[in-house]
Every structure is written in structure tokens, then in C-alpha cells.
């Protein structure tokens, strides 16, 4: 029996940007008795279902965007005699769908770390349940990934999770509902050990695959103090202290390491935190800016963000402390008007963002937005090929509509065209070249241009364009530049035992 773990994707680029962490975590949770699992990431190459034999187990992890491709694979694998198990955020929200459309014998809802060996055991005994409610695993039971199974020379960034859950409650995001609002922080030692292993394997760039790296704000602490809530205060302080401990340990790693994380902009008010991040080589962060107007922020329940000059100042603060920002904006909010697009890209430029992404408001299942939208359109829902748009992920990729939320004053096509124009402006060669001043050498500036173009091709065109000629052109481009880009990220593998970490690492000769 072989255990296959498959990350579905309808597009393959040969090279991947970030290691899909769940594959390597579930591989680690696979008991030795089941043999080494076969890992297939379809963002690299399509899964060859001919490799599936009767009696194999095929584990498929899906988010909403790749659910349909996952169902295709599951259906074929089942027909070939395999036992099919689904997991991941989308399967957790719609287990019945994976059972009826994806050929699933079983679906795991929630974290797979602890339940996976049990599921495999049940599969071996022929005693599978249809649904496993695995829930939220405590941080001390998170499984460390098996990086020894990584294919060589394929990914630009490793990925290590340091915390799960987010205390906020943004309307477009499912994280706080699925992963919970209580931060589950992994032990510092475990996190550092994984990073050391990745560095030993030549990864200099590591994404901290966290929901929110800054789960305790100065405001939270002040509020607990004002309320004289000593228990809460102590709990928050302990979480904060653990963050600083982690960052202090990361600071001991070779200084050529580059970490990237996701964080709320409240961190800009916390100089001590930003300085610790910089010392820890957390050189970049995705910041959810979402909207540049107060109405827009109200639309998404994100009033802890700023607008106007205060917003620009906050974002610049990251750069002043040496942290590059990838600003994330949403278009298509009910309060957006044609003028919002121009205003947004101006803020993006004035705030000295290093990168930016402009996504269109998509009602993702599990979110407050999705529920409101589903209710609103229920009586008169549009269909594409017989599928209601409230199940848009089931519509074949080439016909799948990209904007689903009805907007009070703009059509979907107008929002799409304006969003595309914003990407085009922000990533024009001239503007990228100006932004590339953030690095010092000519070689680094050229690398910056290449990476900016790759980012734009991978995430903008393929995500926004609906005409297949443009999508094909974009993915061919991405395929072409992905390989030379990957070379910019690798380092010479470091040959050093993890035990030498505290004393030996900083004196190790640096790669590149
Ligand atoms: C890091 C991250 C990214 C990174 C890296 C992605 C990568 N290559 O790994 C980047 C920035 C590139 C990214 C991009 C996007 N992301 Co993202 N991302 C995350 C984040 C924060 C963490 C994911 C992670 O690595 N977690 C660690 C692993 C170990 O956990 P896990 O994946 O949940 O897997 C566990 C369980 O789900 C389960 N499990 C998973 N698969 C399987 C399979 C089986 C068989 C079993 C048994 C169990 C199981 O067991 C695992 C271990 O416990 C999540 C938030 C979250 N909390 O999940 C969002 C999240 C997954 N992303 C999301 C979205 C929307 C996106 C984008 C579409 C954003 C955009 N508009 O461009 C793109 C899509 C890119 C793509 N095509 O995949 C949404 C998905 C919502 C949904 N309903 O689908 C999430 C949930 C965040 C949110 N705001 O709601 N993302
Ligand atoms: S968008 Fe970010 S800040 Fe908001 S709930 Fe999701 S993870 Fe938290």
C-alpha cells in the first residue's frame, strides 16, 4: 500500500514559490508502518493517476480554489481502487461535497496532525468513518514537517508555522472561525529546529505560514490593564514574551536568512516588536490594508486599520524599521467607487510598499460575507452551466466567474478591468525600477525586477483574467521566469548539526 498526498492545481509551473506545508506535515504524521508517503504537488507537475494502485490511500488537501481539481483526482483514484481521504479548509467546511463529488471514502475536518495516523489505521482495517471531526489541535501537538521528503531544486521558499488562529474577525476571512480566535503558538524550539533543517537544505527564505504573527497588540494589553483583568493580562504577556523569545532565537541564525510573515498593521505602533522582527531577519510582511477609506474598512469589520495620512505613516513605519511590506488591498467593497482604484494605488505608492496585491472581493465559504451573500441571492441565484454561483468553485475553471458579489454601482467587468489596470500601473517596468532602489546593488535591483514580474504573472493575470488566452500567456510567462527566479533564492546548504545552533551558527561562513 502506498500513501499518496496530493495538492491539487489546475496549473503547473515546474517550480513552486512556497512549499505547501500541509503535505509535509501529513507526511510526518504518516506512521513508518505505512511506508514513506508519495508527495505530489500539482503546482509543480500534474498528478499521474496511473501511479495509483488498488489498496493505496490517496489523501487530498483542498482549499476552495482547487476543490474542483481535487474532486477530479479523488474520483479517478477511487475508480482505480484506492481509498480516498479529503482534508483541508474546504473539505472541513463542505464534507458532504467531497463525499458526493470527490469520490471520498472519508473526510477529515480540522487539523490533520493527530487524526491522520488513526485514519490510516482505520483504512487498513477497513473500518473508516465517513467524517472525522479532528477540531483544533493544541499547539504542543502540532507535528513538525518532514522536509527530508522535499524534491530538490523546486521551491523558492520553505514554510514554517509559528502560530495558528487570529483574534480579529474580518468579514472576508474564515481563519478566525475555522482556526479560532485564541492564538495557538508553537513551542520556540520546535519552530527553530524546523528552520535550521530548512537552512541545512539550502533554504535561505522561509515564509512563516501564520494567520497573524502579532496576536497580542499594545492595545490588547492596555485594555486588559484598564479592566484590571489580571488573568487576561498575564496570559497576553506570556504570549507576547514567547514571540520575543522566538524572535531572539531567529536572530541567532545566519544573518542571510530572510523570513516573511503576515501581520496586522497595529504592529507599526510597537517599536520594540518591529525592532525584534528586524533583528530576527523577518524582512517582509504581508499587511492586510484592504481599503483606504473609512467606509471600506467598516465594510470589512477592520476598523483597527487607519486611513489617510495616518495610514501612510503607519505603513512607512515598517520600512523605516527595515521591514518590507507586501500590502494587500481588496476591490469591489460596497462602498468602492470608480475613484477608489486611483486613490488606492496612490496610497500604495506613497506608503513605500515594496510589493502590493489587489484582490477582488470574493465571498469565501466560512466567512461572514459569504453567509450574507448566499442569503441575499438565494431567491434568484444565477447559474453557470447549471451550477449556482453560490457554489462557484464547482464551475469549471475556464467558465468560472471571477466576481460574484453584486455591487451597488459597478458591474463585475468594470471592477475587473479597473483592478487589472491597477496591477498594470503598480507593476509597470518604470515603477518597479523606481521601487528597486530599496536594494543596493545592480544585481539585486535586476533580481527585484524579475521577482516583481514573476509575482505579477503568477498572482494577477491568472487570478483576474477571464479570457483563457491571457491566462495561458500569463502562466507560460510564469513558467519561463520561475526557474531563473528560483536560483535567486537558494543558498549553499549548511552542513551543521542542529545542536550547534546556539553557539555555532552565527560563525558559519555565509552563503552567497
Ligand atoms: C500561508 C498561506 C498562504 C501562502 C502559502 C500557500 C502555500 N503554498 O502553502 C500564500 C501567501 C502563497 C497563500 C496564498 C493564497 N491563499 Co492562503 N493561506 C495561508 C495560511 C495563512 C496558512 C496555510 C498553511 O500553510 N497552514 C499550515 C498547514 C499545516 O495547515 P493547513 O494547510 O490548514 O493543513 C492542516 C489541515 O487543514 C489539515 N489538512 C490539510 N490538507 C489535508 C489533507 C488531508 C488528506 C487531511 C487528512 C488533512 C488535511 O491538516 C493539516 C495539518 O493540521 C492559510 C490560513 C490557514 N489558517 O489555513 C491561508 C488560506 C489557506 N489562504 C487562503 C486564500 C484565500 C489564499 C489565496 C486564494 C489568496 C489570494 N487571494 O491570492 C491564495 C491562493 C494560493 C493558492 N493557489 O494556493 C484562505 C483559503 C480560504 C478558502 N476557503 O479556500 C486561507 C484559509 C486564509 C483565509 N484568509 O481565509 N496562502
Ligand atoms: S484577515 Fe487577517 S487579521 Fe483579519 S481575521 Fe483573517 S487573519 Fe485575522
Coordinates of C-alpha atoms and ligand atoms in Angstrom, one line a residue:
X1 CA 0.0 0.0 0.0
X2 CA 1.3 3.5 -0.9
X3 CA 0.1 6.6 0.7
X4 CA -0.2 9.4 -1.9
X5 CA -0.6 13.0 -0.6
X6 CA -1.8 15.3 -3.4
X7 CA -2.0 19.1 -3.5
X8 CA -4.3 19.7 -6.5
X9 CA -3.8 22.5 -9.0
X10 CA -5.1 23.0 -12.5
X11 CA -2.0 24.9 -13.4
X12 CA 1.6 23.6 -13.1
X13 CA 4.6 25.8 -13.2
X14 CA 7.5 23.3 -12.8
X15 CA 8.8 25.4 -9.9
X16 CA 6.8 26.5 -6.8
X17 CA 7.1 29.7 -4.8
X18 CA 6.2 28.3 -1.3
X19 CA 6.3 24.7 -0.1
X20 CA 2.7 23.7 0.6
X21 CA 3.1 22.9 4.3
X22 CA 0.2 20.6 4.8
X23 CA 1.9 18.0 2.5
X24 CA 5.0 17.8 4.7
X25 CA 3.1 17.9 8.0
X26 CA 0.8 15.0 7.0
X27 CA 3.8 13.1 5.6
X28 CA 5.3 13.5 9.1
X29 CA 2.1 12.3 10.7
X30 CA 2.1 9.2 8.5
X31 CA 3.4 6.3 10.6
X32 CA 6.5 4.5 9.5
X33 CA 4.5 1.3 9.1
X34 CA 2.6 2.9 6.2
X35 CA 5.9 3.5 4.3
X36 CA 7.2 6.8 3.0
X37 CA 4.3 8.7 1.5
X38 CA 4.5 9.8 -2.1
X39 CA 4.1 13.6 -2.2
X40 CA 2.6 15.2 -5.3
X41 CA 2.3 19.0 -5.6
X42 CA 0.4 19.8 -8.8
X43 CA 1.7 23.4 -8.8
X44 CA 4.9 21.6 -10.0
X45 CA 3.5 18.8 -12.1
X46 CA 0.1 17.2 -12.7
X47 CA -0.6 14.0 -10.7
X48 CA -0.3 10.9 -12.8
X49 CA -3.3 8.9 -11.6
X50 CA -1.9 5.8 -13.4
X51 CA 0.5 5.6 -10.4
X52 CA -2.4 4.7 -8.1
X53 CA -2.9 1.0 -7.4
X54 CA -5.8 -0.8 -5.7
X55 CA -5.4 -0.6 -1.9
X56 CA -3.4 2.7 -2.0
X57 CA -4.6 5.6 0.1
X58 CA -4.9 9.0 -1.6
X59 CA -5.0 12.0 0.7
X60 CA -6.1 15.2 -1.0
X61 CA -6.0 18.6 0.7
X62 CA -8.2 21.3 -0.7
X63 CA -9.0 25.0 -0.3
X64 CA -11.9 26.5 -2.2
X65 CA -9.9 27.5 -5.3
X66 CA -8.6 24.0 -6.0
X67 CA -11.5 21.9 -4.7
X68 CA -12.8 21.0 -8.2
X69 CA -9.5 19.7 -9.3
X70 CA -9.3 17.8 -6.1
X71 CA -12.6 16.2 -6.8
X72 CA -11.4 15.1 -10.3
X73 CA -8.4 13.4 -8.8
X74 CA -10.4 11.8 -6.0
X75 CA -13.0 10.4 -8.4
X76 CA -10.3 8.8 -10.6
X77 CA -8.3 7.5 -7.7
X78 CA -11.4 5.8 -6.2
X79 CA -12.2 4.2 -9.6
X80 CA -8.7 2.8 -9.6
X81 CA -9.4 1.0 -6.3
X82 CA -7.7 3.5 -3.9
X83 CA -9.1 4.7 -0.6
X84 CA -9.7 8.4 -0.9
X85 CA -9.5 10.8 2.1
X86 CA -10.0 14.6 1.8
X87 CA -8.9 17.3 4.2
X88 CA -8.1 21.0 4.3
X89 CA -10.2 24.1 4.8
X90 CA -12.7 23.5 2.1
X91 CA -13.3 19.8 2.9
X92 CA -13.7 20.9 6.6
X93 CA -16.5 23.3 5.5
X94 CA -18.2 21.1 2.9
X95 CA -17.5 17.5 3.9
X96 CA -20.6 16.2 2.1
X97 CA -19.4 17.7 -1.2
X98 CA -16.1 15.7 -1.1
X99 CA -18.1 12.6 -0.4
X100 CA -20.6 13.1 -3.2
X101 CA -18.4 14.7 -5.8
X102 CA -14.9 13.9 -4.9
X103 CA -15.0 10.1 -4.6
X104 CA -14.1 10.4 -0.9
X105 CA -14.4 7.5 1.4
X106 CA -13.7 9.7 4.4
X107 CA -13.3 13.4 5.1
X108 CA -11.2 14.9 7.9
X109 CA -12.5 18.2 9.3
X110 CA -10.0 20.5 11.0
X111 CA -6.3 19.8 11.9
X112 CA -4.9 16.5 10.5
X113 CA -1.8 16.3 12.7
X114 CA -3.2 13.9 15.3
X115 CA -6.0 12.2 13.4
X116 CA -4.1 11.2 10.3
X117 CA -2.4 8.0 11.7
X118 CA -5.8 7.0 13.1
X119 CA -7.5 7.4 9.7
X120 CA -4.7 5.3 8.1
X121 CA -5.2 2.6 10.7
X122 CA -8.9 2.6 10.1
X123 CA -8.3 2.4 6.3
X124 CA -6.0 -0.6 6.8
X125 CA -8.6 -2.3 8.9
X126 CA -11.4 -1.5 6.5
X127 CA -13.2 0.4 9.3
X128 CA -13.2 4.0 8.0
X129 CA -15.7 6.5 9.3
X130 CA -17.1 9.0 6.7
X131 CA -16.4 12.0 8.8
X132 CA -13.6 12.7 11.3
X133 CA -14.1 15.8 13.4
X134 CA -10.5 16.5 14.3
X135 CA -11.1 20.0 15.5
X136 CA -8.3 22.3 16.6
X137 CA -5.2 20.6 17.9
X138 CA -3.3 22.2 20.8
X139 CA -0.1 23.9 19.8
X140 CA 2.1 21.4 21.6
X141 CA 0.7 18.6 19.4
X142 CA 1.4 20.3 16.1
X143 CA 3.5 17.9 14.0
X144 CA 6.8 19.2 12.6
X145 CA 7.1 18.8 8.8
X146 CA 9.2 16.1 7.1
X147 CA 11.5 18.2 5.0
X148 CA 13.6 15.2 4.1
X149 CA 10.9 14.4 1.5
X150 CA 11.2 17.7 -0.4
X151 CA 12.1 17.3 -4.0
X152 CA 15.4 19.1 -4.7
X153 CA 15.6 22.4 -6.5
X154 CA 11.8 23.0 -6.8
X155 CA 10.8 25.7 -4.3
X156 CA 11.9 29.2 -3.6
X157 CA 10.6 29.5 0.0
X158 CA 10.2 27.0 2.8
X159 CA 7.2 27.4 5.1
X160 CA 7.1 27.0 8.9
X161 CA 4.1 27.8 11.0
X162 CA 4.6 29.6 14.4
X163 CA 1.0 30.4 15.4
X164 CA -2.5 29.4 14.4
X165 CA -5.6 31.4 14.9
X166 CA -6.3 35.1 14.9
X167 CA -8.1 37.3 17.5
X168 CA -9.6 39.6 14.8
X169 CA -12.9 39.0 12.9
X170 CA -12.6 40.4 9.4
X171 CA -15.7 39.8 7.4
X172 CA -14.0 38.3 4.3
X173 CA -11.8 35.9 6.2
X174 CA -12.6 32.4 7.5
X175 CA -9.5 32.0 9.7
X176 CA -10.9 33.3 12.9
X177 CA -13.9 31.0 12.6
X178 CA -12.0 27.8 11.5
X179 CA -8.7 28.2 13.3
X180 CA -10.3 30.1 16.2
X181 CA -9.5 33.5 17.8
X182 CA -7.2 32.1 20.5
X183 CA -3.7 32.1 19.2
X184 CA -2.1 28.7 19.4
X185 CA 1.7 29.4 19.4
X186 CA 4.1 26.5 18.7
X187 CA 7.0 26.0 21.0
X188 CA 10.0 28.1 20.1
X189 CA 12.4 25.1 20.0
X190 CA 10.2 23.2 17.5
X191 CA 9.9 26.1 15.2
X192 CA 13.7 26.9 15.2
X193 CA 14.6 23.2 14.7
X194 CA 12.5 23.1 11.5
X195 CA 14.0 26.4 10.2
X196 CA 17.5 25.1 10.9
X197 CA 16.7 21.9 8.9
X198 CA 15.4 24.0 6.0
X199 CA 18.6 26.1 6.1
X200 CA 20.7 23.0 6.1
X201 CA 18.8 22.1 2.9
X202 CA 19.7 25.3 1.2
X203 CA 16.6 27.4 2.1
X204 CA 17.5 31.0 2.9
X205 CA 14.0 32.2 2.5
X206 CA 11.3 30.9 4.9
X207 CA 7.6 32.0 4.9
X208 CA 6.2 32.0 8.4
X209 CA 2.8 30.5 7.4
X210 CA 0.9 32.2 10.2
X211 CA -2.5 33.7 10.2
X212 CA -1.3 36.7 12.2
X213 CA 2.3 36.9 13.6
X214 CA 1.2 39.7 16.0
X215 CA -1.6 38.1 18.0
X216 CA -1.2 40.4 21.0
X217 CA -1.3 44.2 20.4
X218 CA -0.3 47.0 22.8
X219 CA -4.0 48.0 22.7
X220 CA -4.9 44.5 24.0
X221 CA -2.5 44.8 26.9
X222 CA -3.7 48.3 27.7
X223 CA -7.3 47.2 27.6
X224 CA -6.7 44.2 30.0
X225 CA -4.9 46.6 32.3
X226 CA -7.8 49.2 32.2
X227 CA -10.2 46.4 33.0
X228 CA -8.0 45.2 35.9
X229 CA -8.2 41.7 34.3
X230 CA -5.0 40.3 35.8
X231 CA -5.6 36.8 34.5
X232 CA -6.0 38.0 30.9
X233 CA -3.1 40.4 31.2
X234 CA -0.8 37.6 32.4
X235 CA -1.9 35.4 29.5
X236 CA -1.4 38.1 27.0
X237 CA 2.0 39.0 28.4
X238 CA 3.1 35.3 28.3
X239 CA 2.1 35.1 24.6
X240 CA 4.0 38.3 23.9
X241 CA 7.1 37.2 25.8
X242 CA 7.1 33.9 23.8
X243 CA 7.0 35.9 20.5
X244 CA 10.1 37.9 21.7
X245 CA 11.8 34.6 22.7
X246 CA 11.2 33.2 19.2
X247 CA 12.5 36.3 17.5
X248 CA 15.6 36.3 19.7
X249 CA 16.3 32.7 18.7
X250 CA 15.8 33.6 15.0
X251 CA 18.2 36.4 15.4
X252 CA 20.9 33.8 16.3
X253 CA 20.5 32.2 12.8
X254 CA 22.8 33.1 9.9
X255 CA 22.2 36.8 9.0
X256 CA 21.5 35.9 5.4
X257 CA 18.2 34.3 6.4
X258 CA 15.0 36.1 5.1
X259 CA 11.7 35.5 6.8
X260 CA 8.4 36.7 5.6
X261 CA 5.1 36.7 7.6
X262 CA 1.6 38.1 7.8
X263 CA 0.8 40.7 10.3
X264 CA -1.8 43.4 11.2
X265 CA -0.7 47.0 10.8
X266 CA -1.1 47.6 14.5
X267 CA 2.5 46.3 14.8
X268 CA 3.6 49.7 13.4
X269 CA 2.8 51.2 16.8
X270 CA 5.1 48.7 18.6
X271 CA 8.7 49.8 18.0
X272 CA 10.1 47.1 20.3
X273 CA 8.3 44.4 18.3
X274 CA 9.3 45.8 14.9
X275 CA 13.0 46.1 16.1
X276 CA 12.8 42.5 17.3
X277 CA 11.4 41.4 13.9
X278 CA 14.2 43.2 12.1
X279 CA 16.9 41.6 14.3
X280 CA 15.2 38.2 13.6
X281 CA 15.6 38.8 9.9
X282 CA 11.9 39.0 9.4
X283 CA 12.5 41.3 6.5
X284 CA 9.0 41.3 5.0
X285 CA 5.4 41.1 6.0
X286 CA 2.0 40.9 4.2
X287 CA -0.1 43.6 5.8
X288 CA -3.9 43.5 5.2
X289 CA -4.6 47.1 4.3
X290 CA -7.8 46.1 2.4
X291 CA -9.3 49.6 2.0
X292 CA -8.2 53.2 2.0
X293 CA -11.5 54.7 3.1
X294 CA -13.3 54.6 6.5
X295 CA -16.4 53.2 4.7
X296 CA -14.3 50.4 3.1
X297 CA -12.9 49.4 6.5
X298 CA -16.3 49.4 8.0
X299 CA -17.5 47.1 5.2
X300 CA -14.9 44.5 6.2
X301 CA -15.1 45.0 10.0
X302 CA -11.5 46.2 10.1
X303 CA -11.7 49.4 12.0
X304 CA -8.4 48.8 13.7
X305 CA -6.8 49.9 10.4
X306 CA -6.1 53.5 9.6
X307 CA -6.9 55.7 6.6
X308 CA -5.5 58.8 5.0
X309 CA -2.1 60.2 6.2
X310 CA -2.2 58.1 9.4
X311 CA -2.3 55.0 7.2
X312 CA 0.6 56.2 5.0
X313 CA 2.6 57.0 8.2
X314 CA 1.9 53.6 9.7
X315 CA 2.9 51.7 6.6
X316 CA 6.1 53.8 6.2
X317 CA 7.0 52.9 9.8
X318 CA 7.6 49.3 8.7
X319 CA 10.1 50.5 6.1
X320 CA 11.8 52.9 8.5
X321 CA 12.4 49.9 10.8
X322 CA 13.7 47.8 7.9
X323 CA 10.7 45.7 7.1
X324 CA 9.4 45.5 3.6
X325 CA 5.6 45.5 3.2
X326 CA 3.5 43.5 0.8
X327 CA 0.3 45.5 1.0
X328 CA -2.9 43.6 0.3
X329 CA -5.9 45.5 -1.0
X330 CA -9.5 44.4 -1.8
X331 CA -11.5 45.9 -4.6
X332 CA -15.3 45.5 -5.0
X333 CA -16.4 46.5 -1.5
X334 CA -19.9 48.0 -1.4
X335 CA -18.5 51.5 -0.7
X336 CA -16.0 51.4 -3.6
X337 CA -16.5 53.9 -6.4
X338 CA -14.5 54.3 -9.7
X339 CA -12.3 56.8 -7.9
X340 CA -11.3 54.3 -5.2
X341 CA -9.0 52.5 -7.6
X342 CA -6.8 55.5 -8.4
X343 CA -6.9 56.6 -4.7
X344 CA -5.7 53.1 -3.6
X345 CA -2.8 52.8 -6.0
X346 CA -1.7 56.3 -4.9
X347 CA -1.7 55.3 -1.3
X348 CA 0.2 52.1 -2.2
X349 CA 2.9 54.2 -3.8
X350 CA 3.1 56.9 -1.2
X351 CA 3.3 54.3 1.6
X352 CA 6.5 52.9 0.0
X353 CA 5.2 49.4 -0.2
X354 CA 7.7 47.0 -1.8
X355 CA 5.0 44.8 -3.2
X356 CA 1.3 45.0 -3.4
X357 CA -1.6 42.7 -4.3
X358 CA -5.0 43.9 -5.4
X359 CA -7.6 41.2 -5.0
X360 CA -11.3 41.3 -5.8
X361 CA -13.8 40.7 -3.1
X362 CA -14.6 37.0 -3.2
X363 CA -17.1 35.5 -0.9
X364 CA -15.1 32.6 0.5
X365 CA -17.1 29.9 2.3
X366 CA -16.9 30.1 6.1
X367 CA -16.9 33.9 6.1
X368 CA -19.5 36.4 7.3
X369 CA -19.5 37.9 3.8
X370 CA -20.3 34.6 2.2
X371 CA -23.2 33.8 4.5
X372 CA -24.8 37.3 3.9
X373 CA -24.3 37.0 0.2
X374 CA -25.7 33.4 0.0
X375 CA -28.8 34.5 1.9
X376 CA -29.2 37.6 -0.2
X377 CA -29.1 35.9 -3.6
X378 CA -30.9 32.7 -2.6
X379 CA -34.2 33.5 -4.2
X380 CA -32.8 34.4 -7.5
X381 CA -29.4 32.9 -7.8
X382 CA -27.6 33.0 -11.2
X383 CA -26.4 29.7 -12.7
X384 CA -23.4 28.9 -15.0
X385 CA -23.7 25.5 -16.7
X386 CA -26.4 24.5 -14.3
X387 CA -24.3 25.3 -11.2
X388 CA -25.4 28.1 -8.9
X389 CA -22.8 30.8 -8.5
X390 CA -23.1 30.3 -4.7
X391 CA -21.1 27.1 -5.5
X392 CA -18.7 28.9 -7.9
X393 CA -15.8 26.6 -7.1
X394 CA -17.7 23.8 -8.8
X395 CA -17.9 25.7 -12.1
X396 CA -15.1 24.5 -14.4
X397 CA -12.1 26.9 -14.3
X398 CA -12.4 28.3 -17.8
X399 CA -16.0 29.3 -17.2
X400 CA -15.8 30.3 -13.5
X401 CA -16.9 33.8 -12.9
X402 CA -14.4 35.9 -11.0
X403 CA -16.5 38.5 -9.2
X404 CA -19.6 37.3 -7.5
X405 CA -20.7 40.0 -5.1
X406 CA -23.3 42.2 -6.7
X407 CA -22.0 45.8 -6.4
X408 CA -24.3 48.8 -6.0
X409 CA -22.8 51.0 -8.8
X410 CA -20.2 49.0 -10.8
X411 CA -20.5 45.9 -12.9
X412 CA -18.3 42.9 -12.3
X413 CA -16.5 43.6 -15.7
X414 CA -15.8 47.2 -14.6
X415 CA -14.3 46.1 -11.3
X416 CA -12.2 43.5 -13.0
X417 CA -10.9 45.9 -15.7
X418 CA -10.1 48.6 -13.1
X419 CA -8.4 46.1 -10.9
X420 CA -6.3 44.9 -13.8
X421 CA -5.3 48.5 -14.6
X422 CA -4.2 49.0 -11.0
X423 CA -1.9 45.9 -11.3
X424 CA -0.6 47.1 -14.6
X425 CA 0.2 50.5 -13.2
X426 CA 1.8 49.3 -9.9
X427 CA 3.9 46.7 -11.8
X428 CA 4.9 48.8 -14.8
X429 CA 8.6 48.4 -15.5
X430 CA 9.3 52.0 -14.7
X431 CA 7.6 51.9 -11.3
X432 CA 9.2 48.6 -10.4
X433 CA 12.6 50.1 -11.3
X434 CA 11.9 53.0 -9.0
X435 CA 10.9 50.7 -6.2
X436 CA 14.0 48.6 -6.8
X437 CA 16.0 51.3 -5.1
X438 CA 15.2 49.5 -1.8
X439 CA 18.1 47.1 -2.6
X440 CA 21.6 48.3 -3.1
X441 CA 23.5 46.5 -5.9
X442 CA 22.6 46.5 -9.6
X443 CA 22.4 42.7 -9.5
X444 CA 19.9 42.9 -6.6
X445 CA 17.9 45.5 -8.5
X446 CA 17.7 43.3 -11.5
X447 CA 16.6 40.4 -9.3
X448 CA 14.0 42.6 -7.8
X449 CA 12.6 43.4 -11.2
X450 CA 12.5 39.7 -12.1
X451 CA 10.7 38.8 -8.9
X452 CA 8.2 41.6 -9.2
X453 CA 7.3 40.4 -12.7
X454 CA 7.0 36.8 -11.6
X455 CA 4.8 37.8 -8.7
X456 CA 2.6 39.8 -11.1
X457 CA 2.3 37.0 -13.6
X458 CA 1.6 34.3 -11.0
X459 CA -0.9 36.1 -8.9
X460 CA -2.5 38.9 -11.0
X461 CA -3.2 37.6 -14.5
X462 CA -4.1 34.1 -13.6
X463 CA -6.3 35.3 -10.8
X464 CA -8.1 38.1 -12.6
X465 CA -8.1 37.5 -16.3
X466 CA -11.1 35.5 -17.5
X467 CA -10.1 35.1 -21.1
X468 CA -8.2 31.9 -21.5
X469 CA -5.6 33.3 -24.0
X470 CA -4.5 35.8 -21.4
X471 CA -4.4 33.2 -18.6
X472 CA -2.3 30.9 -20.9
X473 CA 0.1 33.6 -21.8
X474 CA 0.5 34.6 -18.1
X475 CA 1.2 31.0 -17.0
X476 CA 3.6 30.4 -19.8
X477 CA 5.5 33.6 -18.8
X478 CA 5.5 32.5 -15.2
X479 CA 6.8 29.1 -16.2
X480 CA 9.6 30.7 -18.1
X481 CA 10.8 33.1 -15.4
X482 CA 10.1 30.8 -12.5
X483 CA 13.4 28.8 -12.9
X484 CA 15.8 31.7 -13.1
X485 CA 13.9 33.3 -10.2
X486 CA 14.3 30.2 -8.0
X487 CA 18.1 30.4 -8.3
X488 CA 18.0 33.8 -6.7
X489 CA 16.6 32.3 -3.5
X490 CA 18.9 29.3 -2.9
X491 CA 21.8 29.2 -0.6
X492 CA 24.6 26.7 -0.2
X493 CA 23.3 24.0 2.1
X494 CA 24.7 24.5 5.6
X495 CA 26.3 21.4 7.0
X496 CA 25.9 21.8 10.7
X497 CA 24.1 19.8 13.4
X498 CA 21.0 21.4 14.8
X499 CA 22.6 21.0 18.2
X500 CA 25.3 23.6 17.3
X501 CA 22.6 26.2 16.8
X502 CA 23.0 28.4 19.8
X503 CA 26.8 28.8 19.6
X504 CA 28.0 27.7 16.2
X505 CA 25.6 29.1 13.6
X506 CA 26.5 32.7 13.6
X507 CA 30.1 31.9 12.9
X508 CA 29.4 29.6 10.0
X509 CA 30.5 31.1 6.6
X510 CA 27.6 32.7 4.9
X511 CA 26.3 31.5 1.6
X512 CA 26.1 33.9 -1.4
Ligands
LIG1 C1 0.5 30.5 4.3 C2 -0.8 30.7 3.5 C3 -0.7 31.1 2.2 C4 0.7 31.3 1.5 C5 1.3 29.9 1.1 C6 0.5 28.9 0.4 C7 1.2 27.6 0.3 N1 1.8 27.4 -0.9 O1 1.3 26.9 1.2 C8 0.3 32.2 0.3 C9 0.6 33.6 0.7 C10 1.0 31.9 -1.0 C11 -1.2 31.9 0.2 C12 -1.9 32.2 -1.0 C13 -3.3 32.1 -1.0 N2 -4.1 31.9 0.0 CO1 -3.6 31.3 1.7 N3 -3.2 30.8 3.5 C14 -2.1 30.6 4.1 C15 -2.4 30.3 5.6 C16 -2.2 31.5 6.4 C17 -1.6 29.1 6.2 C18 -1.6 27.9 5.4 C19 -0.7 26.9 6.0 O2 0.4 26.6 5.4 N4 -1.1 26.3 7.1 C20 -0.3 25.3 7.8 C21 -0.8 23.9 7.4 C22 -0.1 22.8 8.2 O3 -2.2 23.9 7.8 P1 -3.4 23.5 6.8 O4 -3.0 23.9 5.4 O5 -4.6 24.1 7.3 O6 -3.4 22.0 6.9 C23 -3.9 21.3 8.1 C24 -5.4 20.9 8.0 O7 -6.2 21.8 7.1 C25 -5.4 19.5 7.6 N5 -5.3 19.2 6.2 C26 -5.0 19.9 5.1 N6 -5.0 19.2 4.0 C27 -5.3 17.9 4.3 C28 -5.5 16.7 3.6 C29 -5.8 15.6 4.3 C30 -6.0 14.3 3.5 C31 -6.0 15.6 5.7 C32 -6.4 14.3 6.3 C33 -5.9 16.7 6.4 C34 -5.5 17.9 5.7 O8 -4.3 19.0 8.2 C35 -3.2 20.0 8.2 C36 -2.4 19.9 9.4 O9 -3.1 20.2 10.5 C37 -3.9 29.9 5.5 C38 -4.7 30.2 6.7 C39 -5.0 28.9 7.4 N7 -5.1 29.0 8.7 O10 -5.1 27.8 6.8 C40 -4.4 30.8 4.3 C41 -5.6 30.3 3.5 C42 -5.5 28.8 3.2 N8 -5.4 31.0 2.2 C43 -6.4 31.4 1.7 C44 -6.5 32.1 0.4 C45 -7.9 32.6 0.0 C46 -5.4 32.2 -0.4 C47 -5.4 32.9 -1.8 C48 -6.5 32.5 -2.7 C49 -5.3 34.4 -1.6 C50 -5.3 35.2 -2.8 N9 -6.5 35.9 -3.0 O11 -4.5 35.2 -3.7 C51 -4.0 32.4 -2.3 C52 -4.2 31.0 -3.1 C53 -2.9 30.4 -3.5 C54 -3.0 29.1 -4.0 N10 -3.4 28.9 -5.2 O12 -2.9 28.1 -3.2 C55 -7.7 31.1 2.5 C56 -8.4 29.9 1.9 C57 -9.9 30.1 2.1 C58 -10.7 29.0 1.4 N11 -11.9 28.8 1.8 O13 -10.2 28.4 0.5 C59 -7.0 30.8 3.9 C60 -7.7 29.8 4.8 C61 -6.9 32.2 4.6 C62 -8.1 33.0 4.7 N12 -8.0 34.3 4.7 O14 -9.3 32.5 4.9 N13 -1.7 31.5 1.3
LIG2 S1 -7.8 38.8 7.6 FE1 -6.0 38.6 8.9 S2 -6.5 40.0 10.6 FE2 -8.5 39.5 9.6 S3 -9.3 37.7 10.7 FE3 -8.2 37.0 8.9 S4 -6.1 36.5 9.6 FE4 -7.1 37.8 11.2

